[in-house]
PDB file of C-alpha atoms in Angstrom:
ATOM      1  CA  UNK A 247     -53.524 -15.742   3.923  1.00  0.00           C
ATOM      2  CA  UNK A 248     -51.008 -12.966   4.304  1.00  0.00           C
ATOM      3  CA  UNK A 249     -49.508 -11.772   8.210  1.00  0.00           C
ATOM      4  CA  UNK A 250     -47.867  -9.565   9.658  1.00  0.00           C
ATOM      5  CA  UNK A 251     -45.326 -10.387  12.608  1.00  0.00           C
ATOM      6  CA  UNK A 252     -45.894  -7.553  15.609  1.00  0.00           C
ATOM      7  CA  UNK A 253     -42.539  -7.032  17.535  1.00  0.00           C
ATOM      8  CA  UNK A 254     -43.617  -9.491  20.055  1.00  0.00           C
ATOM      9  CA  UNK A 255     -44.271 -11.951  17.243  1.00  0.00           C
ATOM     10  CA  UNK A 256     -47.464 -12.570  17.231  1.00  0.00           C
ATOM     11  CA  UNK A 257     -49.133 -12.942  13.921  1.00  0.00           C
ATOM     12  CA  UNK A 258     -51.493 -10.171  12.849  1.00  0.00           C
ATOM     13  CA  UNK A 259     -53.983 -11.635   9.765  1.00  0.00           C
ATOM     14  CA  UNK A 260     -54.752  -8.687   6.857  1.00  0.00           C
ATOM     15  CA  UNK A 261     -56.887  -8.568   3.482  1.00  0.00           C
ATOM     16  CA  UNK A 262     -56.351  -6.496   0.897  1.00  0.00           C
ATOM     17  CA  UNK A 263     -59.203  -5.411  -1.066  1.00  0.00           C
ATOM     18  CA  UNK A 264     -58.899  -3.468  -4.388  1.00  0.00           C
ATOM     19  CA  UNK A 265     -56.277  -2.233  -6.452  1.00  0.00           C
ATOM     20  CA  UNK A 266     -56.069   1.991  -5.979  1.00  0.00           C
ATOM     21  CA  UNK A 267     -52.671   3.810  -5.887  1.00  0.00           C
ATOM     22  CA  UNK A 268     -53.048   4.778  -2.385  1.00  0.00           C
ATOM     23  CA  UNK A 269     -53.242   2.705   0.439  1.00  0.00           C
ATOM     24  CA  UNK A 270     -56.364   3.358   2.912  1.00  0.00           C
ATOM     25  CA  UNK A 271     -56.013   1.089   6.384  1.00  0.00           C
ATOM     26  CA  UNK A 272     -59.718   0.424   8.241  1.00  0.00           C
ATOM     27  CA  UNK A 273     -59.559  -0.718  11.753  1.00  0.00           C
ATOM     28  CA  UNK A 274     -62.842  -1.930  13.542  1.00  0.00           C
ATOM     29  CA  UNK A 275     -64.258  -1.219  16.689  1.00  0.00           C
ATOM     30  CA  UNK A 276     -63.905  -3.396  19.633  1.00  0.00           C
ATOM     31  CA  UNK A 277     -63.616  -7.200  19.966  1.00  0.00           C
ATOM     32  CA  UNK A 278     -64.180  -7.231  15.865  1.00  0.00           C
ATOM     33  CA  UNK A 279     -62.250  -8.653  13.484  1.00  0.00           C
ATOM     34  CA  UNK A 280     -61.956  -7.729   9.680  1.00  0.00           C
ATOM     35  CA  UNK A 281     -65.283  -8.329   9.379  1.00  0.00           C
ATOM     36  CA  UNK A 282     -66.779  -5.071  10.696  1.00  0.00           C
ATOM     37  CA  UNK A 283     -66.526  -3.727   7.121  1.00  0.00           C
ATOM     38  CA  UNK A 284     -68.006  -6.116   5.242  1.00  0.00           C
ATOM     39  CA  UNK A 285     -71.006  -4.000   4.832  1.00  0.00           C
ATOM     40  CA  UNK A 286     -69.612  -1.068   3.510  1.00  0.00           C
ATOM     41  CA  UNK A 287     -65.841  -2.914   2.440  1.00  0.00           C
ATOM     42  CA  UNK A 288     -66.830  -2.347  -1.494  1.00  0.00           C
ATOM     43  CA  UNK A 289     -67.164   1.777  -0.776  1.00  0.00           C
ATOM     44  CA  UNK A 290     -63.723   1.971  -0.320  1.00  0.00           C
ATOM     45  CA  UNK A 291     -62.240  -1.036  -2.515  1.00  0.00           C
ATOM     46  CA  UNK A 292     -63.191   1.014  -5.460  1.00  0.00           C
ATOM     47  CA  UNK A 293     -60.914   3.898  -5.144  1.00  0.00           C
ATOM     48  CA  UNK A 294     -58.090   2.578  -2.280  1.00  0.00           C
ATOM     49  CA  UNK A 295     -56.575  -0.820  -1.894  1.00  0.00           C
ATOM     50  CA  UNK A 296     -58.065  -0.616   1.281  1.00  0.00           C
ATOM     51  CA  UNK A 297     -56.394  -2.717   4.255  1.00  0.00           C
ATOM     52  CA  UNK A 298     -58.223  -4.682   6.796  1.00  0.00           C
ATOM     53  CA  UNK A 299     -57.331  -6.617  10.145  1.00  0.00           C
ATOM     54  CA  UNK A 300     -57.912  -8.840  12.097  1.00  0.00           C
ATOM     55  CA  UNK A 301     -56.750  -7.509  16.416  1.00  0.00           C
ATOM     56  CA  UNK A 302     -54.790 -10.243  17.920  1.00  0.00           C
ATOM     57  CA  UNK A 303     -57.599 -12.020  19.856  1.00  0.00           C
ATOM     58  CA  UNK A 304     -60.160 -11.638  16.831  1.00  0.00           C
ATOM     59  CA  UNK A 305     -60.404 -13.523  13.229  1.00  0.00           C
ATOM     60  CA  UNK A 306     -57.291 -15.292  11.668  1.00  0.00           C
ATOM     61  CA  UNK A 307     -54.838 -13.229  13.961  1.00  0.00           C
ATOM     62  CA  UNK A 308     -53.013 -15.226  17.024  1.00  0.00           C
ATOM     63  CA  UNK A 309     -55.388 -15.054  20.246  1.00  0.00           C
ATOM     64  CA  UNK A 310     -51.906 -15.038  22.916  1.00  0.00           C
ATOM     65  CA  UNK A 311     -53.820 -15.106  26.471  1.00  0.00           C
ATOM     66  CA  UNK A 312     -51.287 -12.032  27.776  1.00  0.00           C
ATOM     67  CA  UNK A 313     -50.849  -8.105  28.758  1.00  0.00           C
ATOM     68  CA  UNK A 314     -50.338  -7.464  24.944  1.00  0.00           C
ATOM     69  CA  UNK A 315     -53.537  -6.012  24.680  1.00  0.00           C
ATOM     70  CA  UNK A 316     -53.970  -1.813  24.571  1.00  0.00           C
ATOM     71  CA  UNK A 317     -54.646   0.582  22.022  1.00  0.00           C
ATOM     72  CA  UNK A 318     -51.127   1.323  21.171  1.00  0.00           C
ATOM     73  CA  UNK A 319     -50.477  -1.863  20.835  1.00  0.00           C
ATOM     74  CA  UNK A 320     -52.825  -1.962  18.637  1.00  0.00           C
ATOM     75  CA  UNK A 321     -51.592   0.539  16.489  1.00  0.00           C
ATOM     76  CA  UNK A 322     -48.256  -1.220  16.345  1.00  0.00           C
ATOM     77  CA  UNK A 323     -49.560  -3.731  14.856  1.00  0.00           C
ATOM     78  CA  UNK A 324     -51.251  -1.739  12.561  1.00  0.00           C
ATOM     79  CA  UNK A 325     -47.928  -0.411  11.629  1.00  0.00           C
ATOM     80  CA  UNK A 326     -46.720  -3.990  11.202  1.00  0.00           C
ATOM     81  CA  UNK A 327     -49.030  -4.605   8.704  1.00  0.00           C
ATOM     82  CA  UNK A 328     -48.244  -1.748   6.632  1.00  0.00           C
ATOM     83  CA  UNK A 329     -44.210  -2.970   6.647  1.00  0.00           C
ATOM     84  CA  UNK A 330     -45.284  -6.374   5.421  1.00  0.00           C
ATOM     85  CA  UNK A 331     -47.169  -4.639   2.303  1.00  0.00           C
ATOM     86  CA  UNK A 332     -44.340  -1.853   1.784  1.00  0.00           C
ATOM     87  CA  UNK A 333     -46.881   0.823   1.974  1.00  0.00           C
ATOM     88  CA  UNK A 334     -44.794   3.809   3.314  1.00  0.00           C
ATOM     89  CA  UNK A 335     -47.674   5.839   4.067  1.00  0.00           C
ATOM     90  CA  UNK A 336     -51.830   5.329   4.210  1.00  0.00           C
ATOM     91  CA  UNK A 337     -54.625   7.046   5.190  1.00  0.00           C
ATOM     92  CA  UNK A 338     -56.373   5.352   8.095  1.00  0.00           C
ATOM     93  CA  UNK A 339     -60.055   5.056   9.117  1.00  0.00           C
ATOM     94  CA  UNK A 340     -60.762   3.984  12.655  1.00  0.00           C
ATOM     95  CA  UNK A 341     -64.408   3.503  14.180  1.00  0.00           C
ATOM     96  CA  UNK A 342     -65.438   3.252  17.683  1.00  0.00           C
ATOM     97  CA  UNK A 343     -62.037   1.350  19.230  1.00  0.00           C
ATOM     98  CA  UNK A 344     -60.338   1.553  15.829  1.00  0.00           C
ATOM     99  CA  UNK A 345     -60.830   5.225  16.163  1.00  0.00           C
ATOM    100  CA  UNK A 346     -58.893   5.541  19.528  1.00  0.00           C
ATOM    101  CA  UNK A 347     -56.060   2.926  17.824  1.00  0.00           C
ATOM    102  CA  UNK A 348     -55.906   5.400  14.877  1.00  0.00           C
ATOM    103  CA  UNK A 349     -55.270   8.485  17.757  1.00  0.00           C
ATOM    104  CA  UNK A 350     -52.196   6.436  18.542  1.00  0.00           C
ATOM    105  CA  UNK A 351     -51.042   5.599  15.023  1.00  0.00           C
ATOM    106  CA  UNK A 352     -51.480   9.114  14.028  1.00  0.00           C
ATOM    107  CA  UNK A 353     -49.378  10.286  17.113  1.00  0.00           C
ATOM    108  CA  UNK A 354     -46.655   8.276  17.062  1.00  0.00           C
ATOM    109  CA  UNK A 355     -46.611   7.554  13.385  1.00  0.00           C
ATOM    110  CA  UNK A 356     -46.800  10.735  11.679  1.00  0.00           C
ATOM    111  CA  UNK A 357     -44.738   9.951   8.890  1.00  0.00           C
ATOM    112  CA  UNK A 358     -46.621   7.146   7.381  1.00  0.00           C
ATOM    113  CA  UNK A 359     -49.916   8.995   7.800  1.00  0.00           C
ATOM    114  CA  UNK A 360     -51.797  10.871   5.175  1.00  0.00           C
ATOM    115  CA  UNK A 361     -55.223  11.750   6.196  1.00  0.00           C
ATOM    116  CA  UNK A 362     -57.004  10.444   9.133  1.00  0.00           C
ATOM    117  CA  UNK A 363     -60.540   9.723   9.910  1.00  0.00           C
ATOM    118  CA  UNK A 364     -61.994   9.303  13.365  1.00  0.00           C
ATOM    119  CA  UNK A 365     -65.344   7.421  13.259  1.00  0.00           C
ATOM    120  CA  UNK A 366     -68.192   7.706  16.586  1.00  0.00           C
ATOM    121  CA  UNK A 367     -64.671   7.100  18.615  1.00  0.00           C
ATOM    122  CA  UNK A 368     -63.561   8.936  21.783  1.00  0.00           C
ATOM    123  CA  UNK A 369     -60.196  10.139  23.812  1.00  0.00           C
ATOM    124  CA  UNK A 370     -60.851   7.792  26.756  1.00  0.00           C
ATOM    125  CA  UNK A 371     -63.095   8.118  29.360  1.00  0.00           C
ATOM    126  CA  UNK A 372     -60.880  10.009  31.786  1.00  0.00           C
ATOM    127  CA  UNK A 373     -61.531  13.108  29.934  1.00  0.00           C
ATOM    128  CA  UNK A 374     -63.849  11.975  27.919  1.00  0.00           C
ATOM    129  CA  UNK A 375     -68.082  11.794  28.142  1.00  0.00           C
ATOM    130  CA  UNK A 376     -68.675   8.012  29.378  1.00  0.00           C
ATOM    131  CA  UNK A 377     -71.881   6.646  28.782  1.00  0.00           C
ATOM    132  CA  UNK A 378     -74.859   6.093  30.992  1.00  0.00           C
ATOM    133  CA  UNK A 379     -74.531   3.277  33.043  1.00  0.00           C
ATOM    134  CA  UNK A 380     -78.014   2.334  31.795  1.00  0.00           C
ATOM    135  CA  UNK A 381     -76.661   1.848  28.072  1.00  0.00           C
ATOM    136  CA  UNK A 382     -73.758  -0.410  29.850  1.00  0.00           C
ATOM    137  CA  UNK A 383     -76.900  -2.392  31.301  1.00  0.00           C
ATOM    138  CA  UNK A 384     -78.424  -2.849  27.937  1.00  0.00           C
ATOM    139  CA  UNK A 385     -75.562  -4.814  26.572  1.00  0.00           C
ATOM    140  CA  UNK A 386     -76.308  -7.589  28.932  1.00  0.00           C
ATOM    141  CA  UNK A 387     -79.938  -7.783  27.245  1.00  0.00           C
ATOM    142  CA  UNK A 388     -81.152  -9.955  24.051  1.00  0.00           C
ATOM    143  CA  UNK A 389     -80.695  -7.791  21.166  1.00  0.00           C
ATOM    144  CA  UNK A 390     -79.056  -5.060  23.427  1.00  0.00           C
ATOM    145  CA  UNK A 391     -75.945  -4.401  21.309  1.00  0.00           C
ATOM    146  CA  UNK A 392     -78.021  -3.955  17.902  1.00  0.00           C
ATOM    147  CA  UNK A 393     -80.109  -1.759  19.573  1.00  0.00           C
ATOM    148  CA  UNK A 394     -77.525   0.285  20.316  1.00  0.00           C
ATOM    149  CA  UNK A 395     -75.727   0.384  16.782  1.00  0.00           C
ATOM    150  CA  UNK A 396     -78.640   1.160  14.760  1.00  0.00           C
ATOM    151  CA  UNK A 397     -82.087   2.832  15.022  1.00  0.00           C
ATOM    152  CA  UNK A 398     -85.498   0.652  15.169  1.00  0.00           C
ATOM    153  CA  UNK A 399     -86.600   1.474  11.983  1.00  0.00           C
ATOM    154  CA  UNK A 400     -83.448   0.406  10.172  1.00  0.00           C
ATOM    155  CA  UNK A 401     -83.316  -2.871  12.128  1.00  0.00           C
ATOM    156  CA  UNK A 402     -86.951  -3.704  11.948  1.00  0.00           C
ATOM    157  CA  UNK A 403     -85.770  -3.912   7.336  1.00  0.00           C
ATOM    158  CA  UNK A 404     -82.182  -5.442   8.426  1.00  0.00           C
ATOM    159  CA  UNK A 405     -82.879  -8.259  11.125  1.00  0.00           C
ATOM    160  CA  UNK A 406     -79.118  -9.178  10.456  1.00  0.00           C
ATOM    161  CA  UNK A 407     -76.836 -11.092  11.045  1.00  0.00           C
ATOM    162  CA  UNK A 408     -74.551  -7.821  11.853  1.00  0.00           C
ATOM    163  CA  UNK A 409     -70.967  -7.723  11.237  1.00  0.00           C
ATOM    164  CA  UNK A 410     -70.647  -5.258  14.104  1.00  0.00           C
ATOM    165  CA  UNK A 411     -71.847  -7.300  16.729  1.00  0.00           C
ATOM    166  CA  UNK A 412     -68.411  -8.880  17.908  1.00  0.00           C
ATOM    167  CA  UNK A 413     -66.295 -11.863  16.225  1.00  0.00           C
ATOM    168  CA  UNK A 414     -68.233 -15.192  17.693  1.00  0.00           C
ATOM    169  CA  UNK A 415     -65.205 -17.165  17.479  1.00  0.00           C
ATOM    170  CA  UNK A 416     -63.211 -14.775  19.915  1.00  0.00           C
ATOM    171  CA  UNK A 417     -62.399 -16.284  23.146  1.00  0.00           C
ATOM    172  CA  UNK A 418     -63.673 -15.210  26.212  1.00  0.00           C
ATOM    173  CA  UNK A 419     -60.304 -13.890  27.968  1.00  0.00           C
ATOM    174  CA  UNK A 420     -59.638 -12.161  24.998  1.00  0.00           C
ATOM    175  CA  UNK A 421     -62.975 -10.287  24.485  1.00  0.00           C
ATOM    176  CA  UNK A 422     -62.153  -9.295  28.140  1.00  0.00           C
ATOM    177  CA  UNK A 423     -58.560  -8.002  27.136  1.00  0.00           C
ATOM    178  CA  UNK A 424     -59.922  -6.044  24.151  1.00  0.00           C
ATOM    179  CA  UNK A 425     -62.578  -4.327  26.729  1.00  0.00           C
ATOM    180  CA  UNK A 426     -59.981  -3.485  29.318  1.00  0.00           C
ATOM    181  CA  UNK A 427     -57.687  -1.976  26.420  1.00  0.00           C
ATOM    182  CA  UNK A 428     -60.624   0.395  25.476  1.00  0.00           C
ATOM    183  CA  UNK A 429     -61.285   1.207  28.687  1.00  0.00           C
ATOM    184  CA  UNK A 430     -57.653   2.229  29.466  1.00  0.00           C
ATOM    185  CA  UNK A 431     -57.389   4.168  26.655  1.00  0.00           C
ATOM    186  CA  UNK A 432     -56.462   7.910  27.632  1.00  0.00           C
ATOM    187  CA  UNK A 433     -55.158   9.942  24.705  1.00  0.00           C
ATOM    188  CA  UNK A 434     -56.040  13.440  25.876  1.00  0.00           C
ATOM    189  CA  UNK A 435     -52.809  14.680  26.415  1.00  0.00           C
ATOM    190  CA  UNK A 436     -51.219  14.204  23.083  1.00  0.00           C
ATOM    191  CA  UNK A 437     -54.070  14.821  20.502  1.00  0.00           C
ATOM    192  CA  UNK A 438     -52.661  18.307  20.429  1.00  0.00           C
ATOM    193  CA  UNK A 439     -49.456  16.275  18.195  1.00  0.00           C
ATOM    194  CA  UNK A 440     -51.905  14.869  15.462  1.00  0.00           C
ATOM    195  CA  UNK A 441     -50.723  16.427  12.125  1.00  0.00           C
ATOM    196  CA  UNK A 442     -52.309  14.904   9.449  1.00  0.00           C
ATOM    197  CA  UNK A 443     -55.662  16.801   8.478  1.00  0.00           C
ATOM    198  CA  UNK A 444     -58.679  15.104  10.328  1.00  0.00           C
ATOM    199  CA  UNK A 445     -62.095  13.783   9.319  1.00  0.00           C
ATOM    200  CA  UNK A 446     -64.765  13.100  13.055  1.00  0.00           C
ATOM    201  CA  UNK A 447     -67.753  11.380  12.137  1.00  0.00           C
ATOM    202  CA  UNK A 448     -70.265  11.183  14.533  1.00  0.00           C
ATOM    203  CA  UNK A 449     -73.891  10.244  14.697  1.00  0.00           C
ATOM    204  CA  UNK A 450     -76.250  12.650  16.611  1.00  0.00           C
ATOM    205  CA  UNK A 451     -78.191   9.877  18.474  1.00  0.00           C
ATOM    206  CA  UNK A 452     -74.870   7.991  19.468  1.00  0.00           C
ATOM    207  CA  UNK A 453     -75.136   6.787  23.493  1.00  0.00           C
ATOM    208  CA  UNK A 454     -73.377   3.727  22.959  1.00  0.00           C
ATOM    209  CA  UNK A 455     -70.389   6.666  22.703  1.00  0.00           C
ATOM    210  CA  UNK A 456     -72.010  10.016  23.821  1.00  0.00           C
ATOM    211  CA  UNK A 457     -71.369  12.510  20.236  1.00  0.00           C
ATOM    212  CA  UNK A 458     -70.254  15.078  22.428  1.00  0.00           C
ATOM    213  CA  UNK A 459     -67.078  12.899  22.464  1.00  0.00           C
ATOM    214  CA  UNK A 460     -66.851  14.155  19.079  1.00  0.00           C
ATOM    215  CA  UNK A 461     -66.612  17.830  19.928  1.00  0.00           C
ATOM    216  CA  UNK A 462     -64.251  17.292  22.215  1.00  0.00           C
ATOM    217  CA  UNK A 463     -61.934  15.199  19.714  1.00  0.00           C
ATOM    218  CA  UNK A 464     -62.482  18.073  17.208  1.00  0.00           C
ATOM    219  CA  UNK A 465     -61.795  20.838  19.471  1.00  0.00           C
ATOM    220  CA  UNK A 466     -58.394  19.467  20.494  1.00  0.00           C
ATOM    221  CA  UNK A 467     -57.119  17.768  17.609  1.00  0.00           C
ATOM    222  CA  UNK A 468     -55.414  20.411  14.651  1.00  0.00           C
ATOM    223  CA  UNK A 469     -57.490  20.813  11.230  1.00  0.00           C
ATOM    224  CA  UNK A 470     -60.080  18.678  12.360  1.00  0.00           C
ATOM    225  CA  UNK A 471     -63.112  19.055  10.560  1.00  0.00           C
ATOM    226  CA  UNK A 472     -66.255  17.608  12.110  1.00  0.00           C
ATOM    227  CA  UNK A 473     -69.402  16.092  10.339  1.00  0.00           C
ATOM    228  CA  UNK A 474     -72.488  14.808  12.452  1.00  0.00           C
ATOM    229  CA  UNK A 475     -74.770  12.293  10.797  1.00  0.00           C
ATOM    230  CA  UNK A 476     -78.507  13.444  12.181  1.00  0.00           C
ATOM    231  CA  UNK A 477     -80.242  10.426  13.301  1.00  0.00           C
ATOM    232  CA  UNK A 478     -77.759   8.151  13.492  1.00  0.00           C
ATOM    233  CA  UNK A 479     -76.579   5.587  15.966  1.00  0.00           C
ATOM    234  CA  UNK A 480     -72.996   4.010  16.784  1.00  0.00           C
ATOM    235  CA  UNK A 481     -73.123   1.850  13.003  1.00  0.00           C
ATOM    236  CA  UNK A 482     -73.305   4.981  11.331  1.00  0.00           C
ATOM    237  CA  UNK A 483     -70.875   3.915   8.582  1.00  0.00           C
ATOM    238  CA  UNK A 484     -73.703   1.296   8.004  1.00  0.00           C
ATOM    239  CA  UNK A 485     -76.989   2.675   8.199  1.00  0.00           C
ATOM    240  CA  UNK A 486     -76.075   5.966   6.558  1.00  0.00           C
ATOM    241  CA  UNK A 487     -73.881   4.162   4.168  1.00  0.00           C
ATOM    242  CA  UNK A 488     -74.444   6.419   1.344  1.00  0.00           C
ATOM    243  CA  UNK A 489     -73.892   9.546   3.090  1.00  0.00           C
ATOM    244  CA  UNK A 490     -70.917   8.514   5.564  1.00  0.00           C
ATOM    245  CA  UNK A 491     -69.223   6.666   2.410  1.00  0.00           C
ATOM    246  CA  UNK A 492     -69.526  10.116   0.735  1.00  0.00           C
ATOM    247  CA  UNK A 493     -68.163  12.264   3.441  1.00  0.00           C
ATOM    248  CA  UNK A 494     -65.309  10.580   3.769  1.00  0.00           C
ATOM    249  CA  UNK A 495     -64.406   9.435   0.157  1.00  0.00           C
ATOM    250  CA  UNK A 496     -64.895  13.414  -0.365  1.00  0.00           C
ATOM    251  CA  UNK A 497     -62.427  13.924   2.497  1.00  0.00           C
ATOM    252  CA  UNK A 498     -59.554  11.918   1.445  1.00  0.00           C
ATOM    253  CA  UNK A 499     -59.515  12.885  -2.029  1.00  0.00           C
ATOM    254  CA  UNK A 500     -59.505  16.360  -0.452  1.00  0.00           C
ATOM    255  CA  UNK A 501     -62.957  17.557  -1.929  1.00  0.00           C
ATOM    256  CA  UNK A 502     -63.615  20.816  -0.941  1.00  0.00           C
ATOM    257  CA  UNK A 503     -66.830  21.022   1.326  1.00  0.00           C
ATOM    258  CA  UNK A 504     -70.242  22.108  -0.528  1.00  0.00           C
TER     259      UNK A 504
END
């Protein structure tokens, strides 16, 4: 299986899928590992050798029990990966925490960025739209989390397992690191600095991360371009597979917009 070494030397697991000219990079939402795009992995395979990981704490990567934990962080070891294939430049596709890891790669990265999508992600809750403490409350229920990622009707067809639901094999103080990177996350003041022309996907009936999140991203963020999904929850890439696949497939192949 093929790592990367961060600069603190910890060992950072990656796939490659697929065999396109251009190199597209997917990074999963919080306290996943590679496996949150399983479901929709192929979409992309097709056209991109698209690039999956697994966060140190999730999956094949090293699990070190320390302060290395934070969304830039993250997206250094993002970048790490990327030096052990010799890709020079990707496009990169973050959802929900991936998406505020991607903020960071595309801000202090811009050089080795192409195109950059931004999936039901936010800039941080200190100036961005938390949720309801009531949705925060539902995650401690049976069957909370699913409820949250996808609408009843799609669930009631799809009874799982979900790939979205959080790597089971991640231990417990790093599941806790991963949440207080999130949390800390506060990229407000430099989204103005993101270059590369910008995809926000965002489903309409979103609370797990209020859509209006998404307005805000698009509003302060340069060529952003921003596409809601009506109806959909935070596994929008899932649910609406056929239409979010679409969108941004479109996007990076620079499609103009019907």
């Amino acid at each position: 299986m093929p790592y990367a070494l961060a600069s603190d030397r910890t060992s950072i697991h990656y796939q490659v899928h697929g065999e396109g000219a251009r190199t597209l990079l997917l990074l999963a939402g919080q306290a996943n590992s590679r496996h949150w795009w399983d479901p929709v992995l192929e979409d992309f395979s097709a056209v991109f050798r698209a690039v999956t990981l697994d966060y140190r704490g999730t999956g094949c990567s090293a699990k070190p029990d320390t302060d290395s934990y934070s969304t830039t962080g993250f997206a250094e070891d993002a970048r790490a990966v990327l030096d052990h294939l010799g890709a020079a430049r990707a496009h990169v596709y973050g959802t929900s925490m991936g998406g505020r890891v991607a903020q960071w790669f595309a801000v202090n990265h811009p050089g080795r960025l192409d195109r950059l999508v931004l999936g039901c992600t936010s800039p941080g809750d200190a100036h961005g739209v938390p949720r309801d403490p009531a949705i925060t409350e539902a995650l401690t229920r049976r069957g909370g989390l699913a409820e949250l990622m996808y609408t009843p009707d799609w669930l009631a067809t799809h009874p799982g397992p979900h790939s979205t639901l959080g790597d089971p094999g991640m231990p417990g103080y790093a599941r806790r690191r991963h949440r207080f990177a999130s949390a800390r996350h506060d990229s407000w003041a430099v989204l103005d600095r993101i270059a590369a022309p910008t995809l926000i996907v965002h489903g309409t009936e979103d609370v797990f991360n209020p859509v209006a999140n998404a307005t805000l991203l698009a509003e302060r963020i340069p060529q952003a371009r921003l596409e809601l999904l009506e109806g959909a929850r935070h596994a929008y890439f899932e649910e609406f597979r056929a239409r979010a696949s679409r969108l941004v497939l479109d996007f990076l192949a620079d499609v103009p917009v019907s």
